[in-house]
The first five atom37 places (N, CA, C, CB, O) and aatype in JSON, in Angstrom:
{
  "aatype": [5, 19, 5, 10, 19, 6, 15, 7, 7, 7, 10, 19, 5, 0, 7, 7, 15, 10, 1, 10, 15, 4, 0, 0, 15, 7, 1, 16, 13, 1, 2, 18, 0, 12, 7, 17, 13, 1, 5, 0, 14, 7, 11, 6, 1, 11, 13, 19, 0, 0, 9, 2, 17, 15, 7, 7, 16, 11, 15, 18, 0, 3, 15, 19, 12, 7, 1, 13, 16, 9, 13, 1, 3, 2, 0, 11, 2, 12, 19, 18, 10, 5, 12, 15, 15, 10, 11, 14, 6, 3, 16, 0, 19, 18, 18, 4, 0, 16, 1, 11, 5, 15, 3, 9, 7, 3, 6, 18, 3, 18, 17, 7, 5, 7, 16, 5, 19, 16, 19, 15, 15],
  "atom_mask": [
    [1, 1, 1, 1, 1],
    [1, 1, 1, 1, 1],
    [1, 1, 1, 1, 1],
    [1, 1, 1, 1, 1],
    [1, 1, 1, 1, 1],
    [1, 1, 1, 1, 1],
    [1, 1, 1, 1, 1],
    [1, 1, 1, 0, 1],
    [1, 1, 1, 0, 1],
    [1, 1, 1, 0, 1],
    [1, 1, 1, 1, 1],
    [1, 1, 1, 1, 1],
    [1, 1, 1, 1, 1],
    [1, 1, 1, 1, 1],
    [1, 1, 1, 0, 1],
    [1, 1, 1, 0, 1],
    [1, 1, 1, 1, 1],
    [1, 1, 1, 1, 1],
    [1, 1, 1, 1, 1],
    [1, 1, 1, 1, 1],
    [1, 1, 1, 1, 1],
    [1, 1, 1, 1, 1],
    [1, 1, 1, 1, 1],
    [1, 1, 1, 1, 1],
    [1, 1, 1, 1, 1],
    [1, 1, 1, 0, 1],
    [1, 1, 1, 1, 1],
    [1, 1, 1, 1, 1],
    [1, 1, 1, 1, 1],
    [1, 1, 1, 1, 1],
    [1, 1, 1, 1, 1],
    [1, 1, 1, 1, 1],
    [1, 1, 1, 1, 1],
    [1, 1, 1, 1, 1],
    [1, 1, 1, 0, 1],
    [1, 1, 1, 1, 1],
    [1, 1, 1, 1, 1],
    [1, 1, 1, 1, 1],
    [1, 1, 1, 1, 1],
    [1, 1, 1, 1, 1],
    [1, 1, 1, 1, 1],
    [1, 1, 1, 0, 1],
    [1, 1, 1, 1, 1],
    [1, 1, 1, 1, 1],
    [1, 1, 1, 1, 1],
    [1, 1, 1, 1, 1],
    [1, 1, 1, 1, 1],
    [1, 1, 1, 1, 1],
    [1, 1, 1, 1, 1],
    [1, 1, 1, 1, 1],
    [1, 1, 1, 1, 1],
    [1, 1, 1, 1, 1],
    [1, 1, 1, 1, 1],
    [1, 1, 1, 1, 1],
    [1, 1, 1, 0, 1],
    [1, 1, 1, 0, 1],
    [1, 1, 1, 1, 1],
    [1, 1, 1, 1, 1],
    [1, 1, 1, 1, 1],
    [1, 1, 1, 1, 1],
    [1, 1, 1, 1, 1],
    [1, 1, 1, 1, 1],
    [1, 1, 1, 1, 1],
    [1, 1, 1, 1, 1],
    [1, 1, 1, 1, 1],
    [1, 1, 1, 0, 1],
    [1, 1, 1, 1, 1],
    [1, 1, 1, 1, 1],
    [1, 1, 1, 1, 1],
    [1, 1, 1, 1, 1],
    [1, 1, 1, 1, 1],
    [1, 1, 1, 1, 1],
    [1, 1, 1, 1, 1],
    [1, 1, 1, 1, 1],
    [1, 1, 1, 1, 1],
    [1, 1, 1, 1, 1],
    [1, 1, 1, 1, 1],
    [1, 1, 1, 1, 1],
    [1, 1, 1, 1, 1],
    [1, 1, 1, 1, 1],
    [1, 1, 1, 1, 1],
    [1, 1, 1, 1, 1],
    [1, 1, 1, 1, 1],
    [1, 1, 1, 1, 1],
    [1, 1, 1, 1, 1],
    [1, 1, 1, 1, 1],
    [1, 1, 1, 1, 1],
    [1, 1, 1, 1, 1],
    [1, 1, 1, 1, 1],
    [1, 1, 1, 1, 1],
    [1, 1, 1, 1, 1],
    [1, 1, 1, 1, 1],
    [1, 1, 1, 1, 1],
    [1, 1, 1, 1, 1],
    [1, 1, 1, 1, 1],
    [1, 1, 1, 1, 1],
    [1, 1, 1, 1, 1],
    [1, 1, 1, 1, 1],
    [1, 1, 1, 1, 1],
    [1, 1, 1, 1, 1],
    [1, 1, 1, 1, 1],
    [1, 1, 1, 1, 1],
    [1, 1, 1, 1, 1],
    [1, 1, 1, 1, 1],
    [1, 1, 1, 0, 1],
    [1, 1, 1, 1, 1],
    [1, 1, 1, 1, 1],
    [1, 1, 1, 1, 1],
    [1, 1, 1, 1, 1],
    [1, 1, 1, 1, 1],
    [1, 1, 1, 1, 1],
    [1, 1, 1, 0, 1],
    [1, 1, 1, 1, 1],
    [1, 1, 1, 0, 1],
    [1, 1, 1, 1, 1],
    [1, 1, 1, 1, 1],
    [1, 1, 1, 1, 1],
    [1, 1, 1, 1, 1],
    [1, 1, 1, 1, 1],
    [1, 1, 1, 1, 1],
    [1, 1, 1, 1, 1]
  ],
  "atom_positions": [
    [[123.87, 68.14, 113.99], [124.5, 69.44, 113.99], [123.85, 70.32, 112.92], [126.02, 69.32, 113.76], [123.92, 70.02, 111.73]],
    [[123.23, 71.4, 113.37], [122.6, 72.32, 112.43], [123.67, 73.21, 111.81], [121.5, 73.17, 113.13], [124.52, 73.77, 112.5]],
    [[123.61, 73.33, 110.51], [124.53, 74.22, 109.79], [123.75, 75.16, 108.9], [125.55, 73.42, 108.97], [122.83, 74.76, 108.2]],
    [[124.15, 76.42, 108.93], [123.56, 77.44, 108.08], [124.69, 78.12, 107.34], [122.72, 78.47, 108.9], [125.66, 78.59, 107.95]],
    [[124.58, 78.19, 106.02], [125.64, 78.79, 105.21], [125.02, 79.85, 104.3], [126.39, 77.71, 104.37], [124.21, 79.55, 103.43]],
    [[125.42, 81.09, 104.54], [124.92, 82.21, 103.74], [125.8, 82.43, 102.51], [124.86, 83.49, 104.58], [126.99, 82.12, 102.52]],
    [[125.19, 82.97, 101.47], [125.92, 83.37, 100.26], [125.14, 84.46, 99.57], [126.14, 82.16, 99.31], [123.99, 84.74, 99.9]],
    [[125.8, 85.09, 98.59], [125.12, 86.09, 97.79], [125.46, 87.53, 98.12], [0.0, 0.0, 0.0], [125.01, 88.44, 97.43]],
    [[126.25, 87.74, 99.16], [126.64, 89.09, 99.49], [127.61, 89.66, 98.47], [0.0, 0.0, 0.0], [128.1, 88.95, 97.59]],
    [[127.87, 90.96, 98.59], [128.8, 91.6, 97.68], [128.69, 93.1, 97.73], [0.0, 0.0, 0.0], [128.08, 93.67, 98.64]],
    [[129.29, 93.73, 96.73], [129.28, 95.18, 96.6], [128.26, 95.58, 95.54], [130.69, 95.72, 96.24], [128.26, 95.04, 94.43]],
    [[127.4, 96.52, 95.9], [126.36, 96.97, 94.97], [126.18, 98.48, 95.14], [125.02, 96.21, 95.2], [126.39, 99.02, 96.22]],
    [[125.79, 99.13, 94.07], [125.53, 100.57, 94.14], [124.16, 100.84, 94.77], [125.6, 101.2, 92.75], [123.26, 100.0, 94.71]],
    [[124.03, 101.99, 95.36], [122.75, 102.38, 95.92], [121.67, 102.31, 94.84], [122.83, 103.8, 96.52], [121.88, 102.7, 93.69]],
    [[120.52, 101.79, 95.24], [119.43, 101.58, 94.3], [119.42, 100.21, 93.66], [0.0, 0.0, 0.0], [118.44, 99.83, 93.01]],
    [[120.49, 99.47, 93.84], [120.6, 98.15, 93.24], [119.94, 97.07, 94.07], [0.0, 0.0, 0.0], [119.28, 97.33, 95.08]],
    [[120.13, 95.83, 93.61], [119.49, 94.68, 94.25], [120.49, 93.57, 94.48], [118.32, 94.17, 93.41], [121.49, 93.44, 93.76]],
    [[120.21, 92.76, 95.48], [120.97, 91.54, 95.77], [120.01, 90.5, 96.31], [122.13, 91.81, 96.77], [118.99, 90.84, 96.92]],
    [[120.34, 89.25, 96.09], [119.59, 88.16, 96.71], [120.55, 87.34, 97.57], [118.89, 87.27, 95.64], [121.52, 86.78, 97.06]],
    [[120.27, 87.28, 98.85], [121.03, 86.44, 99.75], [120.38, 85.07, 99.86], [121.15, 87.1, 101.15], [119.16, 84.94, 99.81]],
    [[121.22, 84.07, 100.0], [120.74, 82.69, 100.15], [121.3, 82.1, 101.43], [121.12, 81.82, 98.92], [122.39, 82.46, 101.88]],
    [[120.54, 81.2, 102.0], [120.99, 80.49, 103.2], [120.64, 79.02, 103.03], [120.33, 81.08, 104.51], [119.47, 78.65, 102.89]],
    [[121.66, 78.19, 103.03], [121.48, 76.75, 102.91], [121.51, 76.12, 104.3], [122.56, 76.12, 102.0], [122.46, 76.33, 105.05]],
    [[120.48, 75.36, 104.62], [120.36, 74.76, 105.95], [120.53, 73.25, 105.88], [119.0, 75.11, 106.58], [120.1, 72.61, 104.92]],
    [[121.16, 72.71, 106.89], [121.31, 71.25, 106.97], [121.35, 70.85, 108.44], [122.59, 70.77, 106.23], [121.56, 71.68, 109.32]],
    [[121.15, 69.57, 108.68], [121.3, 69.05, 110.03], [120.01, 68.73, 110.75], [0.0, 0.0, 0.0], [120.05, 68.07, 111.8]],
    [[118.88, 69.18, 110.23], [117.61, 68.79, 110.83], [116.51, 69.04, 109.81], [117.34, 69.58, 112.14], [116.78, 69.48, 108.69]],
    [[115.27, 68.75, 110.19], [114.15, 68.89, 109.26], [113.83, 70.36, 109.09], [112.9, 68.11, 109.76], [113.09, 70.96, 109.87]],
    [[114.39, 70.92, 108.07], [114.33, 72.37, 107.82], [112.91, 72.89, 107.81], [115.0, 72.7, 106.52], [112.62, 73.95, 108.37]],
    [[112.02, 72.16, 107.16], [110.68, 72.7, 106.91], [109.87, 72.87, 108.19], [109.94, 71.79, 105.96], [108.81, 73.49, 108.15]],
    [[110.32, 72.34, 109.32], [109.56, 72.44, 110.56], [109.81, 73.73, 111.33], [109.88, 71.27, 111.44], [109.1, 74.0, 112.31]],
    [[110.78, 74.53, 110.93], [111.24, 75.62, 111.79], [111.22, 76.98, 111.09], [112.63, 75.33, 112.27], [111.41, 77.1, 109.88]],
    [[110.98, 77.99, 111.93], [111.05, 79.36, 111.44], [112.49, 79.76, 111.16], [110.4, 80.32, 112.45], [113.43, 79.22, 111.75]],
    [[112.64, 80.72, 110.26], [113.96, 81.21, 109.86], [113.97, 82.73, 109.92], [114.34, 80.71, 108.43], [112.93, 83.37, 109.81]],
    [[115.15, 83.29, 110.09], [115.26, 84.74, 110.13], [116.55, 85.24, 109.51], [0.0, 0.0, 0.0], [117.52, 84.5, 109.35]],
    [[116.52, 86.5, 109.17], [117.72, 87.22, 108.71], [117.97, 88.38, 109.67], [117.56, 87.74, 107.22], [117.05, 89.09, 110.08]],
    [[119.24, 88.55, 110.0], [119.67, 89.65, 110.86], [120.86, 90.32, 110.2], [120.04, 89.14, 112.29], [121.45, 89.78, 109.27]],
    [[121.21, 91.5, 110.68], [122.4, 92.17, 110.14], [123.1, 92.94, 111.23], [122.02, 93.11, 109.0], [122.51, 93.37, 112.22]],
    [[124.39, 93.09, 111.02], [125.22, 93.84, 111.97], [126.15, 94.76, 111.21], [126.04, 92.88, 112.87], [127.01, 94.33, 110.45]],
    [[125.95, 96.04, 111.42], [126.8, 97.05, 110.81], [128.02, 97.26, 111.71], [126.03, 98.39, 110.61], [127.98, 96.94, 112.9]],
    [[129.12, 97.79, 111.14], [130.33, 98.0, 111.94], [130.08, 98.87, 113.16], [131.41, 98.64, 111.09], [129.53, 99.96, 113.05]],
    [[130.49, 98.38, 114.32], [130.34, 99.14, 115.55], [128.95, 99.17, 116.13], [0.0, 0.0, 0.0], [128.69, 99.89, 117.09]],
    [[128.05, 98.38, 115.56], [126.66, 98.39, 116.03], [126.22, 96.98, 116.41], [125.71, 98.96, 114.94], [126.86, 95.99, 116.07]],
    [[125.11, 96.91, 117.13], [124.56, 95.63, 117.53], [123.88, 94.93, 116.35], [123.57, 95.81, 118.68], [123.46, 95.57, 115.38]],
    [[123.79, 93.63, 116.46], [123.07, 92.87, 115.46], [121.58, 93.16, 115.59], [123.36, 91.36, 115.6], [121.04, 93.21, 116.69]],
    [[120.93, 93.34, 114.44], [119.52, 93.72, 114.44], [118.7, 92.81, 113.54], [119.37, 95.16, 113.99], [119.2, 92.27, 112.56]],
    [[117.47, 92.66, 113.9], [116.51, 91.88, 113.14], [116.24, 92.54, 111.79], [115.21, 91.7, 113.93], [116.12, 93.76, 111.69]],
    [[116.13, 91.71, 110.74], [115.79, 92.21, 109.41], [114.45, 91.63, 108.95], [116.9, 91.85, 108.4], [113.53, 92.37, 108.6]],
    [[114.36, 90.3, 108.97], [113.14, 89.65, 108.48], [113.05, 88.24, 109.04], [113.11, 89.63, 106.94], [114.06, 87.65, 109.41]],
    [[111.82, 87.71, 109.08], [111.61, 86.34, 109.55], [110.46, 85.71, 108.79], [111.32, 86.32, 111.07], [109.61, 86.4, 108.23]],
    [[110.47, 84.39, 108.77], [109.44, 83.64, 108.05], [109.12, 82.37, 108.83], [109.91, 83.31, 106.6], [110.02, 81.72, 109.36]],
    [[107.84, 82.03, 108.89], [107.48, 80.84, 109.65], [107.76, 79.58, 108.82], [106.0, 80.9, 110.07], [108.26, 79.66, 107.7]],
    [[107.42, 78.44, 109.38], [107.79, 77.18, 108.77], [107.23, 76.98, 107.36], [107.34, 76.06, 109.63], [107.89, 76.38, 106.51]],
    [[106.04, 77.48, 107.12], [105.38, 77.24, 105.84], [105.61, 78.36, 104.84], [103.91, 77.05, 106.06], [105.34, 78.21, 103.65]],
    [[106.11, 79.5, 105.33], [106.22, 80.66, 104.46], [104.97, 81.52, 104.45], [0.0, 0.0, 0.0], [104.91, 82.53, 103.75]],
    [[103.98, 81.12, 105.22], [102.72, 81.85, 105.22], [102.7, 83.09, 106.08], [0.0, 0.0, 0.0], [101.83, 83.94, 105.93]],
    [[103.65, 83.19, 106.99], [103.74, 84.36, 107.87], [105.14, 84.95, 107.77], [103.41, 83.98, 109.35], [106.14, 84.23, 107.87]],
    [[105.19, 86.24, 107.57], [106.47, 86.93, 107.45], [106.47, 88.18, 108.31], [106.77, 87.28, 105.98], [105.42, 88.75, 108.6]],
    [[107.65, 88.58, 108.71], [107.79, 89.78, 109.52], [109.03, 90.53, 109.04], [107.89, 89.44, 111.04], [110.03, 89.93, 108.65]],
    [[108.95, 91.86, 109.07], [110.05, 92.69, 108.58], [110.33, 93.83, 109.56], [109.73, 93.25, 107.18], [109.43, 94.33, 110.24]],
    [[111.58, 94.23, 109.61], [111.92, 95.45, 110.31], [111.37, 96.64, 109.52], [113.46, 95.57, 110.5], [111.28, 96.58, 108.29]],
    [[111.02, 97.69, 110.21], [110.46, 98.86, 109.55], [111.42, 99.42, 108.5], [110.13, 99.94, 110.58], [111.0, 99.93, 107.47]],
    [[112.71, 99.32, 108.78], [113.72, 99.93, 107.9], [113.82, 99.24, 106.54], [115.08, 99.9, 108.58], [114.35, 99.81, 105.6]],
    [[113.31, 98.01, 106.43], [113.41, 97.29, 105.16], [112.05, 96.98, 104.54], [114.17, 96.0, 105.36], [111.97, 96.44, 103.44]],
    [[111.0, 97.31, 105.25], [109.64, 97.02, 104.76], [109.44, 97.63, 103.38], [108.58, 97.56, 105.74], [109.73, 98.8, 103.14]],
    [[108.93, 96.81, 102.47], [108.67, 97.26, 101.12], [109.87, 97.18, 100.19], [0.0, 0.0, 0.0], [109.74, 97.35, 98.98]],
    [[111.05, 96.93, 100.74], [112.26, 96.83, 99.91], [112.84, 95.42, 99.92], [113.32, 97.82, 100.39], [113.41, 94.97, 98.92]],
    [[112.68, 94.73, 101.03], [113.23, 93.38, 101.17], [112.08, 92.37, 101.22], [114.11, 93.27, 102.44], [110.99, 92.66, 101.71]],
    [[112.36, 91.18, 100.71], [111.39, 90.09, 100.76], [112.08, 88.82, 101.21], [110.72, 89.88, 99.37], [113.11, 88.43, 100.65]],
    [[111.54, 88.17, 102.22], [112.05, 86.88, 102.67], [111.16, 85.78, 102.12], [112.12, 86.81, 104.23], [109.93, 85.91, 102.11]],
    [[111.77, 84.7, 101.66], [111.0, 83.55, 101.2], [111.84, 82.3, 101.37], [110.54, 83.72, 99.73], [113.05, 82.38, 101.57]],
    [[111.19, 81.17, 101.28], [111.88, 79.91, 101.53], [111.43, 78.85, 100.54], [111.64, 79.43, 102.97], [110.34, 78.9, 99.98]],
    [[112.32, 77.88, 100.36], [112.02, 76.72, 99.53], [112.31, 75.49, 100.39], [112.86, 76.71, 98.19], [113.46, 75.08, 100.51]],
    [[111.28, 74.92, 100.98], [111.49, 73.81, 101.9], [111.99, 72.56, 101.2], [110.2, 73.51, 102.64], [112.64, 71.72, 101.82]],
    [[111.69, 72.42, 99.94], [112.18, 71.25, 99.21], [113.69, 71.29, 99.04], [111.5, 71.16, 97.84], [114.34, 70.25, 98.92]],
    [[114.24, 72.49, 99.03], [115.69, 72.66, 98.83], [116.42, 73.03, 100.12], [115.95, 73.72, 97.79], [117.63, 73.22, 100.1]],
    [[115.69, 73.14, 101.21], [116.29, 73.57, 102.49], [116.98, 74.92, 102.37], [117.29, 72.52, 102.98], [118.09, 75.12, 102.86]],
    [[116.29, 75.84, 101.72], [116.87, 77.15, 101.47], [115.94, 78.25, 101.96], [117.17, 77.34, 99.97], [114.72, 78.12, 101.92]],
    [[116.55, 79.34, 102.43], [115.8, 80.55, 102.7], [116.55, 81.7, 102.03], [115.64, 80.8, 104.25], [117.77, 81.7, 101.94]],
    [[115.79, 82.66, 101.55], [116.36, 83.74, 100.75], [115.94, 85.1, 101.31], [115.91, 83.6, 99.29], [114.94, 85.24, 102.01]],
    [[116.75, 86.09, 100.96], [116.4, 87.47, 101.26], [116.65, 88.27, 99.99], [117.23, 88.04, 102.47], [117.79, 88.52, 99.61]],
    [[115.57, 88.65, 99.35], [115.66, 89.49, 98.15], [115.68, 90.94, 98.6], [114.48, 89.22, 97.17], [114.74, 91.42, 99.23]],
    [[116.75, 91.64, 98.25], [116.92, 93.02, 98.69], [116.92, 93.94, 97.48], [118.23, 93.19, 99.49], [117.68, 93.74, 96.54]],
    [[116.06, 94.94, 97.5], [115.94, 95.89, 96.4], [116.04, 97.3, 96.95], [114.62, 95.68, 95.64], [115.92, 97.54, 98.15]],
    [[116.25, 98.24, 96.04], [116.36, 99.66, 96.41], [117.34, 99.82, 97.57], [114.98, 100.25, 96.8], [117.05, 100.49, 98.56]],
    [[118.48, 99.2, 97.44], [119.46, 99.19, 98.53], [120.0, 100.58, 98.8], [120.6, 98.25, 98.21], [120.16, 101.4, 97.89]],
    [[120.28, 100.83, 100.08], [120.79, 102.11, 100.54], [122.14, 101.89, 101.22], [119.78, 102.8, 101.5], [122.42, 100.78, 101.69]],
    [[122.97, 102.9, 101.29], [124.25, 102.76, 102.0], [124.07, 102.27, 103.43], [125.0, 104.08, 101.99], [124.92, 101.55, 103.95]],
    [[122.99, 102.66, 104.07], [122.75, 102.23, 105.46], [122.37, 100.76, 105.57], [121.67, 103.07, 106.08], [122.24, 100.24, 106.68]],
    [[122.19, 100.08, 104.45], [121.97, 98.63, 104.48], [123.29, 97.86, 104.56], [121.2, 98.19, 103.24], [123.28, 96.64, 104.72]],
    [[124.4, 98.56, 104.46], [125.7, 97.92, 104.55], [125.88, 97.25, 105.91], [126.81, 98.95, 104.31], [125.74, 97.88, 106.96]],
    [[126.18, 95.96, 105.88], [126.31, 95.18, 107.11], [126.71, 93.75, 106.76], [124.98, 95.2, 107.93], [126.7, 93.35, 105.59]],
    [[127.05, 93.0, 107.78], [127.14, 91.55, 107.64], [125.76, 90.99, 107.91], [128.22, 90.93, 108.62], [125.14, 91.29, 108.93]],
    [[125.27, 90.17, 107.0], [123.94, 89.59, 107.11], [124.04, 88.13, 107.56], [123.18, 89.71, 105.77], [124.8, 87.34, 107.01]],
    [[123.24, 87.8, 108.56], [123.24, 86.47, 109.15], [121.89, 85.79, 108.97], [123.61, 86.54, 110.62], [120.83, 86.41, 109.1]],
    [[121.98, 84.52, 108.68], [120.8, 83.66, 108.65], [120.71, 82.95, 110.0], [120.88, 82.63, 107.47], [121.73, 82.61, 110.6]],
    [[119.49, 82.74, 110.47], [119.31, 82.07, 111.76], [118.06, 81.22, 111.74], [119.23, 83.1, 112.9], [117.14, 81.46, 110.95]],
    [[118.04, 80.23, 112.6], [116.86, 79.39, 112.75], [116.54, 79.21, 114.23], [117.06, 78.02, 112.06], [117.42, 79.34, 115.08]],
    [[115.31, 78.91, 114.52], [114.9, 78.74, 115.89], [114.24, 77.37, 116.06], [113.94, 79.87, 116.33], [114.0, 76.67, 115.08]],
    [[113.97, 77.0, 117.3], [113.46, 75.68, 117.59], [111.95, 75.57, 117.5], [113.9, 75.27, 118.95], [111.37, 74.52, 117.8]],
    [[111.32, 76.65, 117.09], [109.88, 76.64, 116.93], [109.5, 76.89, 115.48], [109.24, 77.7, 117.83], [110.3, 77.38, 114.69]],
    [[108.29, 76.55, 115.15], [107.83, 76.68, 113.77], [107.35, 78.09, 113.46], [106.72, 75.69, 113.5], [107.31, 78.5, 112.29]],
    [[106.98, 78.84, 114.49], [106.45, 80.18, 114.28], [107.52, 81.23, 114.55], [105.24, 80.43, 115.18], [108.53, 80.97, 115.21]],
    [[107.28, 82.41, 114.02], [108.2, 83.54, 114.21], [108.25, 83.91, 115.69], [107.76, 84.76, 113.36], [107.24, 83.87, 116.38]],
    [[109.43, 84.26, 116.16], [109.6, 84.67, 117.55], [110.86, 85.45, 117.74], [0.0, 0.0, 0.0], [111.52, 85.85, 116.78]],
    [[111.21, 85.68, 118.99], [112.35, 86.54, 119.32], [113.67, 85.8, 119.48], [112.06, 87.29, 120.55], [114.73, 86.4, 119.32]],
    [[113.61, 84.54, 119.8], [114.84, 83.81, 120.11], [115.23, 82.87, 118.97], [114.66, 83.01, 121.4], [114.41, 82.12, 118.44]],
    [[116.49, 82.94, 118.62], [117.03, 82.08, 117.58], [118.2, 81.28, 118.15], [117.48, 82.91, 116.34], [118.97, 81.79, 118.96]],
    [[118.31, 80.06, 117.72], [119.23, 79.14, 118.37], [120.47, 78.81, 117.55], [118.52, 77.9, 118.69], [121.5, 78.46, 118.11]],
    [[120.38, 78.91, 116.26], [121.5, 78.57, 115.39], [121.72, 79.69, 114.38], [121.24, 77.22, 114.65], [120.79, 80.29, 113.86]],
    [[123.0, 79.95, 114.14], [123.38, 81.08, 113.31], [124.41, 80.66, 112.27], [123.94, 82.22, 114.16], [125.22, 79.77, 112.5]],
    [[124.35, 81.32, 111.12], [125.38, 81.15, 110.12], [126.56, 82.05, 110.4], [0.0, 0.0, 0.0], [126.59, 82.77, 111.4]],
    [[127.53, 82.0, 109.51], [128.75, 82.79, 109.67], [128.62, 84.2, 109.13], [129.9, 82.09, 108.99], [129.42, 85.07, 109.46]],
    [[127.63, 84.42, 108.3], [127.39, 85.75, 107.79], [127.95, 85.97, 106.4], [0.0, 0.0, 0.0], [128.89, 85.3, 105.97]],
    [[127.36, 86.94, 105.7], [127.84, 87.35, 104.39], [127.81, 88.87, 104.32], [126.98, 86.71, 103.25], [126.84, 89.49, 104.74]],
    [[128.86, 89.45, 103.8], [129.01, 90.91, 103.78], [128.22, 91.51, 102.61], [130.5, 91.29, 103.67], [128.31, 91.07, 101.47]],
    [[127.46, 92.53, 102.94], [126.77, 93.34, 101.92], [127.27, 94.77, 102.07], [125.21, 93.26, 102.07], [127.19, 95.35, 103.15]],
    [[127.76, 95.33, 100.99], [128.25, 96.69, 100.99], [127.53, 97.47, 99.9], [129.78, 96.74, 100.78], [127.55, 97.08, 98.73]],
    [[126.91, 98.57, 100.29], [126.16, 99.39, 99.34], [126.89, 100.73, 99.22], [124.66, 99.59, 99.8], [127.03, 101.46, 100.2]],
    [[127.34, 101.03, 98.03], [128.08, 102.28, 97.8], [127.13, 103.38, 97.35], [129.19, 102.07, 96.75], [126.13, 103.13, 96.67]],
    [[127.46, 104.6, 97.73], [126.6, 105.74, 97.39], [126.98, 106.34, 96.05], [126.65, 106.81, 98.47], [126.36, 107.3, 95.61]]
  ]
}
């Protein structure tokens, strides 16, 4: 049973920073790509960032490029999302996800419960 548990969300002022963490268990973490998504109130869930199995390939949504960084620690079964220069429009529930392939792609198979990020203006 794959489990993903996010943490690190909270309330932050615009311009501030947060680091989200995702702890993975239930399979060989280092073999699979990971992603972060977010869902704002009343809106669809959207892609934020992804990282391949080794951390050598990363992908970002245009809206977070240059402000957010995804990275992973395979020894600890962790993936992180470092968020800087936060804006009110970054307010959302952030989800960690993993897929059954080692490379970045469109389909994700397992999801965490999410962590709330609120950015005040």
